[in-house]
Short mmCIF file of C-alpha atoms and ligand atoms in Angstrom, two decimals:
data_model
loop_
_atom_site.label_atom_id
_atom_site.label_comp_id
_atom_site.label_asym_id
_atom_site.label_seq_id
_atom_site.Cartn_x
_atom_site.Cartn_y
_atom_site.Cartn_z
CA MET Y 1 118.65 147.86 78.64
CA THR Y 2 116.59 147.88 81.77
CA GLU Y 3 117.90 147.62 85.31
CA SER Y 4 117.77 144.28 87.04
CA ILE Y 5 114.45 143.49 88.70
CA LYS Y 6 114.11 144.44 92.37
CA TYR Y 7 112.14 142.54 94.98
CA PHE Y 8 109.78 144.17 97.49
CA SER Y 9 108.16 142.81 100.66
CA THR Y 10 104.42 142.07 100.75
CA ASN Y 11 104.34 143.88 104.12
CA HIS Y 12 105.77 147.02 102.40
CA LYS Y 13 107.88 147.97 105.42
CA ALA Y 14 111.31 146.85 104.21
CA PRO Y 15 113.64 148.24 101.52
CA LYS Y 16 113.65 146.70 98.05
CA VAL Y 17 116.49 144.25 97.44
CA SER Y 18 118.25 142.45 94.61
CA PHE Y 19 117.31 138.90 93.67
CA ALA Y 20 120.49 137.58 95.31
CA GLU Y 21 119.60 139.21 98.61
CA ALA Y 22 115.98 138.02 98.52
CA LEU Y 23 117.21 134.51 97.79
CA ILE Y 24 119.78 134.34 100.58
CA LYS Y 25 117.55 136.09 103.15
CA GLY Y 26 114.40 134.08 102.38
CA LEU Y 27 112.06 136.24 104.45
CA ALA Y 28 112.02 140.06 104.35
CA PRO Y 29 113.07 141.82 107.59
CA ASP Y 30 109.46 143.00 108.11
CA LYS Y 31 108.38 139.31 107.94
CA GLY Y 32 106.76 139.84 104.52
CA LEU Y 33 107.38 137.75 101.39
CA PHE Y 34 109.56 138.94 98.54
CA MET Y 35 107.87 139.63 95.20
CA PRO Y 36 109.34 140.86 91.91
CA GLU Y 37 108.60 144.53 91.32
CA GLU Y 38 108.25 143.92 87.63
CA ILE Y 39 107.01 140.75 85.94
CA PRO Y 40 108.65 140.18 82.54
CA THR Y 41 106.52 138.99 79.63
CA ILE Y 42 107.14 136.28 77.04
CA ASP Y 43 105.58 136.93 73.63
CA PRO Y 44 103.38 134.38 71.80
CA GLU Y 45 105.95 133.65 69.06
CA LYS Y 46 108.47 132.71 71.68
CA ILE Y 47 105.97 130.43 73.43
CA GLU Y 48 105.39 128.64 70.10
CA TRP Y 49 109.13 128.29 69.69
CA PHE Y 50 109.27 126.50 73.08
CA ALA Y 51 107.37 123.63 71.42
CA SER Y 52 110.61 122.37 69.88
CA MET Y 53 112.72 122.81 73.02
CA GLU Y 54 113.69 120.53 75.85
CA TYR Y 55 112.56 121.32 79.39
CA HIS Y 56 115.89 122.82 80.52
CA GLN Y 57 115.98 125.11 77.49
CA ILE Y 58 112.52 126.48 78.26
CA ALA Y 59 113.59 126.92 81.88
CA PHE Y 60 116.62 128.91 80.72
CA ASN Y 61 114.43 131.26 78.68
CA ILE Y 62 112.01 131.90 81.55
CA PHE Y 63 114.79 132.49 84.10
CA ASN Y 64 116.74 134.67 81.72
CA ALA Y 65 113.72 136.99 81.50
CA PHE Y 66 114.03 137.46 85.28
CA PHE Y 67 117.82 137.35 85.73
CA LYS Y 68 119.22 138.95 82.54
CA LYS Y 69 121.27 141.43 84.56
CA ASP Y 70 122.06 139.18 87.53
CA ILE Y 71 123.54 135.98 86.11
CA PRO Y 72 125.72 135.42 83.01
CA GLU Y 73 123.76 133.44 80.39
CA SER Y 74 126.29 130.63 80.14
CA GLU Y 75 126.17 130.08 83.92
CA LEU Y 76 122.38 130.17 83.97
CA PHE Y 77 122.19 127.69 81.12
CA LYS Y 78 124.50 125.29 82.93
CA MET Y 79 122.35 125.50 86.08
CA CYS Y 80 119.19 124.68 84.10
CA LYS Y 81 120.83 121.82 82.27
CA THR Y 82 122.12 120.11 85.42
CA ALA Y 83 118.98 120.83 87.50
CA TYR Y 84 116.57 119.44 84.91
CA ASP Y 85 118.14 116.23 83.67
CA PHE Y 86 114.98 114.11 84.09
CA ASP Y 87 111.76 113.56 82.12
CA VAL Y 88 108.56 115.58 82.49
CA PRO Y 89 105.88 113.26 81.06
CA LEU Y 90 102.64 114.67 79.68
CA GLU Y 91 100.22 111.75 79.74
CA ASN Y 92 97.11 111.86 77.64
CA VAL Y 93 94.09 110.61 79.62
CA TYR Y 94 91.26 111.12 77.09
CA GLU Y 95 90.38 113.72 74.44
CA ARG Y 96 92.39 116.83 75.36
CA LYS Y 97 92.76 116.04 79.06
CA TYR Y 98 96.33 115.48 80.26
CA ILE Y 99 98.24 114.65 83.41
CA MET Y 100 101.61 116.33 83.84
CA ARG Y 101 103.80 114.03 85.94
CA LEU Y 102 106.20 116.08 88.03
CA ASP Y 103 107.56 113.01 89.80
CA GLN Y 104 110.65 111.94 87.84
CA GLY Y 105 113.21 113.89 89.91
CA PRO Y 106 115.52 112.36 92.53
CA THR Y 107 112.93 112.32 95.34
CA ALA Y 108 109.94 111.61 93.09
CA SER Y 109 107.99 114.73 94.06
CA PHE Y 110 107.48 118.07 92.28
CA LYS Y 111 109.47 119.75 95.06
CA ASP Y 112 112.60 118.63 93.18
CA PHE Y 113 111.87 121.21 90.46
CA ALA Y 114 112.01 124.15 92.85
CA GLY Y 115 114.69 122.81 95.20
CA ARG Y 116 117.24 121.88 92.56
CA MET Y 117 117.15 125.29 90.91
CA MET Y 118 117.12 127.19 94.20
CA GLY Y 119 120.20 125.28 95.37
CA ARG Y 120 122.10 126.13 92.20
CA LEU Y 121 121.10 129.80 92.33
CA MET Y 122 122.23 130.06 95.97
CA SER Y 123 125.52 128.33 95.26
CA HIS Y 124 126.13 130.72 92.34
CA PHE Y 125 125.61 133.92 94.36
CA LEU Y 126 127.59 132.59 97.34
CA LYS Y 127 130.57 131.81 95.09
CA THR Y 128 130.34 135.25 93.48
CA ASP Y 129 130.50 136.90 96.93
CA ASN Y 130 132.94 134.33 98.27
CA LYS Y 131 130.55 133.40 101.09
CA LYS Y 132 129.55 130.08 102.60
CA LEU Y 133 126.45 129.03 104.44
CA VAL Y 134 124.98 126.18 106.40
CA ILE Y 135 121.40 125.23 105.72
CA LEU Y 136 119.82 123.87 108.88
CA THR Y 137 116.46 122.21 108.47
CA ALA Y 138 114.07 120.00 110.42
CA THR Y 139 111.95 117.51 108.54
CA SER Y 140 109.11 115.12 109.11
CA GLY Y 141 110.20 113.27 105.96
CA ASP Y 142 109.66 114.67 102.48
CA THR Y 143 110.98 118.23 102.60
CA GLY Y 144 114.27 117.12 104.16
CA SER Y 145 114.95 114.54 101.49
CA ALA Y 146 113.99 116.91 98.67
CA MET Y 147 116.24 119.67 100.02
CA ALA Y 148 119.15 117.32 100.84
CA ASN Y 149 119.04 116.02 97.26
CA ALA Y 150 118.61 119.52 95.83
CA PHE Y 151 121.75 120.83 97.58
CA TYR Y 152 123.82 117.66 97.24
CA GLY Y 153 127.32 118.31 95.93
CA LEU Y 154 126.89 122.09 95.58
CA GLU Y 155 129.83 124.35 96.44
CA ASN Y 156 129.79 126.83 99.35
CA ILE Y 157 126.71 125.19 100.93
CA LYS Y 158 126.54 122.59 103.68
CA VAL Y 159 123.28 121.05 104.79
CA VAL Y 160 122.34 119.68 108.20
CA VAL Y 161 119.00 117.86 108.40
CA LEU Y 162 117.36 116.89 111.70
CA PHE Y 163 114.68 114.23 111.67
CA PRO Y 164 112.71 112.46 114.43
CA LYS Y 165 114.32 109.02 114.46
CA ASP Y 166 111.12 106.99 114.79
CA GLU Y 167 108.82 109.11 112.64
CA VAL Y 168 110.10 108.83 109.07
CA THR Y 169 109.83 105.88 106.71
CA MET Y 170 112.91 103.83 105.79
CA ARG Y 171 112.85 105.21 102.24
CA GLN Y 172 112.53 108.81 103.37
CA ARG Y 173 115.49 108.26 105.71
CA LYS Y 174 117.64 106.59 103.07
CA GLN Y 175 117.02 109.43 100.61
CA MET Y 176 118.90 111.63 103.10
CA THR Y 177 121.39 109.32 104.81
CA SER Y 178 122.76 107.67 101.66
CA LEU Y 179 124.07 110.97 100.22
CA GLY Y 180 127.16 112.00 102.20
CA LYS Y 181 129.46 114.77 100.83
CA ASN Y 182 128.02 118.13 101.98
CA ILE Y 183 124.89 116.60 103.53
CA SER Y 184 124.90 115.71 107.25
CA VAL Y 185 121.97 113.97 108.86
CA LEU Y 186 121.07 113.94 112.54
CA ALA Y 187 118.65 111.35 113.91
CA VAL Y 188 117.03 112.96 116.93
CA ASP Y 189 115.61 110.93 119.77
CA GLY Y 190 112.44 113.04 119.82
CA LYS Y 191 109.47 114.23 117.78
CA PHE Y 192 109.29 116.51 114.74
CA ASP Y 193 108.31 119.44 116.95
CA ASP Y 194 111.45 118.86 119.05
CA CYS Y 195 113.62 118.99 115.91
CA GLN Y 196 111.94 122.20 114.83
CA ALA Y 197 112.40 123.79 118.26
CA MET Y 198 116.13 122.93 118.20
CA VAL Y 199 116.54 124.46 114.75
CA LYS Y 200 114.77 127.64 115.88
CA GLU Y 201 117.03 127.92 118.90
CA ALA Y 202 120.12 127.57 116.73
CA PHE Y 203 118.93 130.41 114.48
CA SER Y 204 118.67 132.79 117.45
CA ASP Y 205 121.95 131.68 119.10
CA THR Y 206 124.56 134.43 118.64
CA ASP Y 207 127.40 131.94 119.32
CA LEU Y 208 126.55 130.31 115.98
CA GLU Y 209 126.45 133.49 113.91
CA TYR Y 210 129.81 132.61 112.37
CA LEU Y 211 128.16 129.64 110.61
CA ASN Y 212 125.90 131.88 108.51
CA LEU Y 213 122.87 129.65 109.13
CA SER Y 214 120.06 129.75 106.60
CA SER Y 215 116.82 127.89 106.00
CA SER Y 216 115.37 126.51 102.79
CA ASN Y 217 111.76 127.06 103.68
CA SER Y 218 108.95 127.09 101.22
CA ILE Y 219 108.40 130.85 101.08
CA ASN Y 220 111.75 131.59 99.44
CA ILE Y 221 111.33 133.41 96.10
CA GLY Y 222 114.03 131.07 94.75
CA ARG Y 223 111.63 128.18 95.15
CA LEU Y 224 108.76 130.04 93.53
CA LEU Y 225 110.18 131.14 90.18
CA PRO Y 226 111.13 127.59 89.05
CA GLN Y 227 107.47 126.63 89.44
CA ILE Y 228 106.51 128.96 86.58
CA VAL Y 229 108.38 126.90 83.99
CA TYR Y 230 106.29 123.74 83.76
CA TYR Y 231 103.15 125.68 82.77
CA PHE Y 232 104.98 127.15 79.76
CA TYR Y 233 106.37 123.71 78.97
CA ALA Y 234 102.98 121.94 79.03
CA TYR Y 235 101.27 124.71 77.06
CA SER Y 236 103.88 124.89 74.33
CA LYS Y 237 103.84 121.13 73.83
CA LEU Y 238 100.05 120.67 73.86
CA ALA Y 239 98.30 123.80 72.56
CA GLN Y 240 97.22 124.02 68.92
CA LYS Y 241 99.85 125.92 66.95
CA GLY Y 242 98.98 129.49 66.08
CA SER Y 243 95.72 129.35 68.01
CA ASN Y 244 96.71 131.25 71.15
CA GLU Y 245 94.01 129.15 72.80
CA GLY Y 246 93.70 129.31 76.59
CA ALA Y 247 94.63 126.24 78.62
CA THR Y 248 93.09 125.26 81.96
CA PHE Y 249 95.46 123.99 84.64
CA CYS Y 250 94.36 122.03 87.67
CA ILE Y 251 96.60 122.22 90.75
CA PRO Y 252 96.38 120.18 93.97
CA SER Y 253 97.43 122.76 96.55
CA GLY Y 254 98.75 123.17 100.09
CA ASN Y 255 101.09 126.11 100.60
CA PHE Y 256 100.22 127.52 97.15
CA GLY Y 257 103.72 127.58 95.70
CA ASP Y 258 102.46 125.74 92.66
CA MET Y 259 99.44 128.00 92.35
CA MET Y 260 101.64 131.11 92.47
CA GLY Y 261 103.80 129.65 89.71
CA CYS Y 262 100.69 129.37 87.53
CA VAL Y 263 99.40 132.85 88.40
CA LEU Y 264 102.81 134.33 87.55
CA ALA Y 265 102.91 132.38 84.26
CA LYS Y 266 99.57 133.96 83.36
CA LYS Y 267 100.93 137.44 84.23
CA MET Y 268 103.92 136.72 81.98
CA GLY Y 269 101.56 136.25 79.07
CA LEU Y 270 100.88 132.51 78.98
CA PRO Y 271 97.34 132.02 77.62
CA ILE Y 272 95.51 130.51 80.60
CA LYS Y 273 91.74 130.25 80.57
CA LYS Y 274 91.15 129.15 84.12
CA ILE Y 275 93.20 128.00 87.11
CA LEU Y 276 91.56 125.20 89.09
CA ILE Y 277 92.74 125.04 92.70
CA ALA Y 278 91.96 121.84 94.57
CA THR Y 279 92.46 121.67 98.33
CA ASN Y 280 91.80 118.73 100.64
CA SER Y 281 89.57 119.16 103.70
CA ASN Y 282 91.71 122.15 104.69
CA ASP Y 283 89.27 124.43 102.88
CA GLU Y 284 90.30 127.90 104.09
CA PHE Y 285 90.96 129.10 100.54
CA PRO Y 286 87.66 128.05 98.89
CA THR Y 287 85.89 129.62 101.89
CA PHE Y 288 87.95 132.81 101.48
CA LEU Y 289 86.91 133.22 97.82
CA ASN Y 290 83.26 132.56 98.65
CA THR Y 291 82.87 134.66 101.80
CA GLU Y 292 85.59 137.29 101.26
CA THR Y 293 86.70 136.84 104.86
CA TYR Y 294 89.72 134.80 105.91
CA SER Y 295 90.25 132.43 108.80
CA LYS Y 296 93.05 129.93 109.21
CA ILE Y 297 92.37 126.32 110.15
CA GLU Y 298 94.20 125.60 113.42
CA PRO Y 299 95.40 122.95 113.83
CA SER Y 300 95.28 121.83 110.22
CA LYS Y 301 93.17 118.75 109.41
CA ASN Y 302 94.74 115.37 108.68
CA ALA Y 303 93.78 114.34 105.14
CA LEU Y 304 95.19 111.52 103.00
CA SER Y 305 97.00 114.00 100.76
CA SER Y 306 99.30 114.74 103.70
CA ALA Y 307 101.65 117.20 101.97
CA MET Y 308 98.62 119.46 101.49
CA ASN Y 309 97.55 119.52 105.14
CA VAL Y 310 97.99 123.25 105.46
CA GLY Y 311 95.64 125.46 107.48
CA HIS Y 312 97.24 128.76 106.45
CA PRO Y 313 99.00 128.71 103.05
CA SER Y 314 102.22 130.67 103.36
CA ASN Y 315 102.03 131.97 99.78
CA LEU Y 316 98.52 133.41 100.13
CA ALA Y 317 99.88 136.88 100.93
CA ARG Y 318 101.55 136.88 97.50
CA LEU Y 319 98.30 136.09 95.71
CA VAL Y 320 96.42 138.78 97.64
CA GLU Y 321 99.16 141.28 96.74
CA LEU Y 322 98.95 140.46 93.02
CA TYR Y 323 95.20 141.10 93.09
CA GLY Y 324 95.56 144.51 94.73
CA GLY Y 325 95.02 143.58 98.39
CA ASN Y 326 97.23 143.23 101.43
CA MET Y 327 97.60 140.38 103.93
CA ASP Y 328 100.22 140.17 106.69
CA GLU Y 329 102.15 137.09 107.86
CA THR Y 330 99.54 136.25 110.50
CA GLY Y 331 96.79 136.04 107.86
CA LYS Y 332 95.18 139.36 108.77
CA LEU Y 333 93.61 141.03 105.73
CA HIS Y 334 94.45 144.75 105.73
CA LYS Y 335 93.06 145.44 102.27
CA LYS Y 336 90.71 143.26 100.24
CA PRO Y 337 91.96 141.95 96.91
CA ASP Y 338 89.76 142.25 93.80
CA PHE Y 339 87.56 139.25 94.57
CA ASP Y 340 85.59 139.46 91.31
CA LYS Y 341 88.80 139.18 89.33
CA LEU Y 342 90.05 136.36 91.56
CA ARG Y 343 86.83 134.41 91.04
CA SER Y 344 86.93 134.97 87.31
CA ASP Y 345 90.53 133.65 87.09
CA ILE Y 346 90.30 130.87 89.66
CA PHE Y 347 87.84 128.03 90.34
CA THR Y 348 88.41 126.32 93.68
CA ILE Y 349 86.91 123.47 95.67
CA SER Y 350 87.73 121.35 98.71
CA VAL Y 351 87.94 117.57 98.12
CA SER Y 352 87.22 115.00 100.85
CA ASP Y 353 89.25 111.83 101.55
CA GLU Y 354 86.33 109.75 100.31
CA GLU Y 355 86.25 111.65 97.01
CA THR Y 356 90.04 111.23 96.82
CA THR Y 357 90.04 107.43 97.16
CA GLN Y 358 87.03 107.07 94.84
CA THR Y 359 88.92 109.09 92.25
CA ILE Y 360 92.00 106.81 92.49
CA THR Y 361 89.79 103.78 91.79
CA LYS Y 362 87.66 105.41 89.10
CA ALA Y 363 90.60 106.93 87.19
CA TRP Y 364 92.31 103.54 87.08
CA ASN Y 365 89.19 101.62 86.06
CA GLU Y 366 88.03 104.08 83.40
CA HIS Y 367 91.29 105.38 81.94
CA LYS Y 368 94.14 103.24 83.34
CA LEU Y 369 95.28 106.50 84.91
CA LEU Y 370 97.43 105.83 88.00
CA LEU Y 371 97.13 108.57 90.63
CA GLU Y 372 98.30 108.95 94.22
CA PRO Y 373 96.22 110.94 96.75
CA HIS Y 374 97.57 114.44 95.88
CA GLY Y 375 97.09 114.04 92.15
CA ALA Y 376 93.66 112.49 92.76
CA VAL Y 377 92.51 115.62 94.60
CA GLY Y 378 93.43 117.58 91.47
CA TRP Y 379 91.78 115.16 89.04
CA PHE Y 380 88.54 115.17 91.06
CA CYS Y 381 88.47 118.97 90.84
CA LEU Y 382 88.97 118.85 87.06
CA GLU Y 383 86.03 116.44 86.67
CA LYS Y 384 83.87 118.58 88.93
CA TYR Y 385 84.63 121.68 86.87
CA LEU Y 386 83.80 119.85 83.63
CA SER Y 387 80.49 118.64 85.03
CA GLN Y 388 79.57 122.23 85.89
CA LYS Y 389 80.82 123.72 82.61
CA PRO Y 390 79.94 121.24 79.85
CA SER Y 391 80.56 123.96 77.21
CA HIS Y 392 84.28 123.74 78.07
CA ALA Y 393 84.51 120.04 77.27
CA ASP Y 394 86.75 120.58 74.22
CA ASP Y 395 89.26 122.87 75.96
CA LEU Y 396 92.82 121.86 76.74
CA PHE Y 397 93.14 120.65 80.36
CA VAL Y 398 96.32 119.78 82.26
CA SER Y 399 96.10 118.38 85.78
CA LEU Y 400 99.27 118.13 87.90
CA GLU Y 401 100.48 114.91 89.52
CA THR Y 402 102.81 116.12 92.29
CA ALA Y 403 104.28 112.85 93.62
CA HIS Y 404 104.97 109.36 92.32
CA PRO Y 405 102.32 106.73 93.17
CA ALA Y 406 105.09 104.40 94.40
CA LYS Y 407 105.58 106.79 97.33
CA PHE Y 408 102.14 105.71 98.55
CA PRO Y 409 102.20 101.92 98.09
CA GLU Y 410 99.78 101.16 100.97
CA GLN Y 411 96.95 103.23 99.49
CA ILE Y 412 97.45 102.01 95.94
CA GLN Y 413 97.69 98.39 97.13
CA GLN Y 414 94.49 98.71 99.17
CA LEU Y 415 92.45 100.37 96.41
CA LEU Y 416 93.84 98.87 93.21
CA LYS Y 417 95.31 95.58 94.51
CA PHE Y 418 98.76 95.95 92.99
CA ASP Y 419 102.12 97.50 93.86
CA PRO Y 420 103.05 100.52 91.74
CA LYS Y 421 106.35 100.11 89.91
CA LEU Y 422 109.22 102.07 91.48
CA PRO Y 423 110.53 105.08 89.53
CA LYS Y 424 114.19 105.00 88.50
CA SER Y 425 115.16 107.33 91.32
CA LEU Y 426 113.92 104.93 94.02
CA VAL Y 427 115.27 101.68 92.53
CA GLY Y 428 118.16 100.29 94.59
CA LEU Y 429 117.61 102.83 97.36
CA ASP Y 430 116.74 100.16 99.92
CA ASN Y 431 120.24 98.65 99.67
CA LEU Y 432 122.34 101.81 99.94
CA ASP Y 433 124.65 102.42 102.91
CA GLU Y 434 123.61 105.01 105.43
CA LYS Y 435 125.54 107.63 107.34
CA MET Y 436 123.98 109.57 110.20
CA THR Y 437 124.68 110.76 113.73
CA ASN Y 438 122.35 109.97 116.60
CA ILE Y 439 121.72 112.77 119.06
CA SER Y 440 119.41 113.09 122.05
CA ASN Y 441 116.62 115.62 122.24
CA SER Y 442 118.91 118.33 123.56
CA TYR Y 443 119.85 121.69 122.07
CA THR Y 444 123.27 121.58 123.77
CA GLU Y 445 124.07 118.42 121.89
CA LEU Y 446 123.09 120.00 118.55
CA LYS Y 447 125.19 123.08 119.33
CA THR Y 448 128.24 120.97 120.23
CA TYR Y 449 127.82 118.99 117.01
CA LEU Y 450 127.67 122.14 114.91
CA LYS Y 451 130.68 123.75 116.62
CA ASP Y 452 132.77 120.57 116.34
CA ASN Y 453 131.95 119.88 112.71
CA PHE Y 454 131.67 123.26 110.97
C1 PLP I 501 104.22 120.12 98.80
C2 PLP I 501 103.28 119.25 98.05
C3 PLP I 501 102.03 119.73 97.55
C4 PLP I 501 101.54 121.14 97.81
O1 PLP I 501 102.18 122.08 97.01
P1 PLP I 501 102.09 123.63 97.29
O2 PLP I 501 102.96 124.28 96.30
O3 PLP I 501 102.58 123.82 98.70
O4 PLP I 501 100.66 124.03 97.17
C5 PLP I 501 101.26 118.87 96.80
N1 PLP I 501 101.63 117.58 96.58
C6 PLP I 501 102.80 117.09 97.05
C7 PLP I 501 103.14 115.67 96.79
C8 PLP I 501 103.66 117.89 97.80
O5 PLP I 501 104.82 117.38 98.26
#
């Protein structure tokens, strides 16, 4: 039996730690990102066997390869079963081109997949060590609701979400304020930046150390590993049996969590022919692969696919590390990765807003394929790749849809002239009771609230 897998920092100036420590800490002390020292492999027979399994069973097998020594199997299985109790539709578009809809979770975005598993993993390790923590997070809408839902009802964890009271939609607000239990919501009379500044101040306030404050930000390794699973799932369900054929995945990307999940799946032995990475007008990554020099986009550009408006993807350092290079947290490249290998594994383009809206219309008219802006960026990239590589026309393609179209009713209504049907998770939401506390834009008020309530 091997030892449990250790996690190192991409800045290489911090000691290696256990998975539990990497998960609870989030960021390494040298500001690098945690990466597994060893990447387990899954053999082809096992991947074929996944074809007859449900999503949560596949998830269990992937996680067990990472956590064999860290978490008892029965516990891990229970976490997978409760985290993944919703559908993961694979929709055939034409020939062997598919859309994987990752939008059936409680907040109708793919962030549910990562958040729900991370919450359960954290709760497990906290219980084992008899510790408690308070997750404090500022949100401009989507991340807060995904995290609040992900941590809802979990033991040893309390969540406090701050949101700018006039800057989120009614549905985004209700997804947080209708929960209750261990989720507290503060409506701040200020802007998103004010909320973020207050959260930062709380993290550095020694008077609040007793609360064991933590964040749930997107660079946590506990949010990355769950994003490996759906590539194995799609492949096992769609690939020709016994062929070991390579699939091509197309991923609309912002912070590159999803892309890293795919790259790790490939390292674990999943037969992947090509990874297509679609960005919106924030094109720092396509430029990086073409020019071999990196510059962030500051401030990031406002595109329709708003969750992908990222001018410096926080997971990029992990990709560079896996391809033999080194990048620090500021985006400075200390050692070049193997660019030839990167370009042979990855095809990447930037997609404009005009191309995005045209794709929504065209996909509906030609295939009755309903896409929202993020998924449309991905689908455009897939079509572009096919037009450049006609010899690949018969390959297996899976493009990711990362949010439910009903989350973007204005755009769908304007382009397609109808209202998308609400997913189960959003039905009835409008009528739920809300619970929240109003506070002014003042750190002292936040601090008093925290001290009085926790
Ligand atoms: C967060 C998000 C993305 C970007 O995903 P990354 O893993 O950060 O690249 C894409 N689409 C939607 C709807 C999102 O919420």
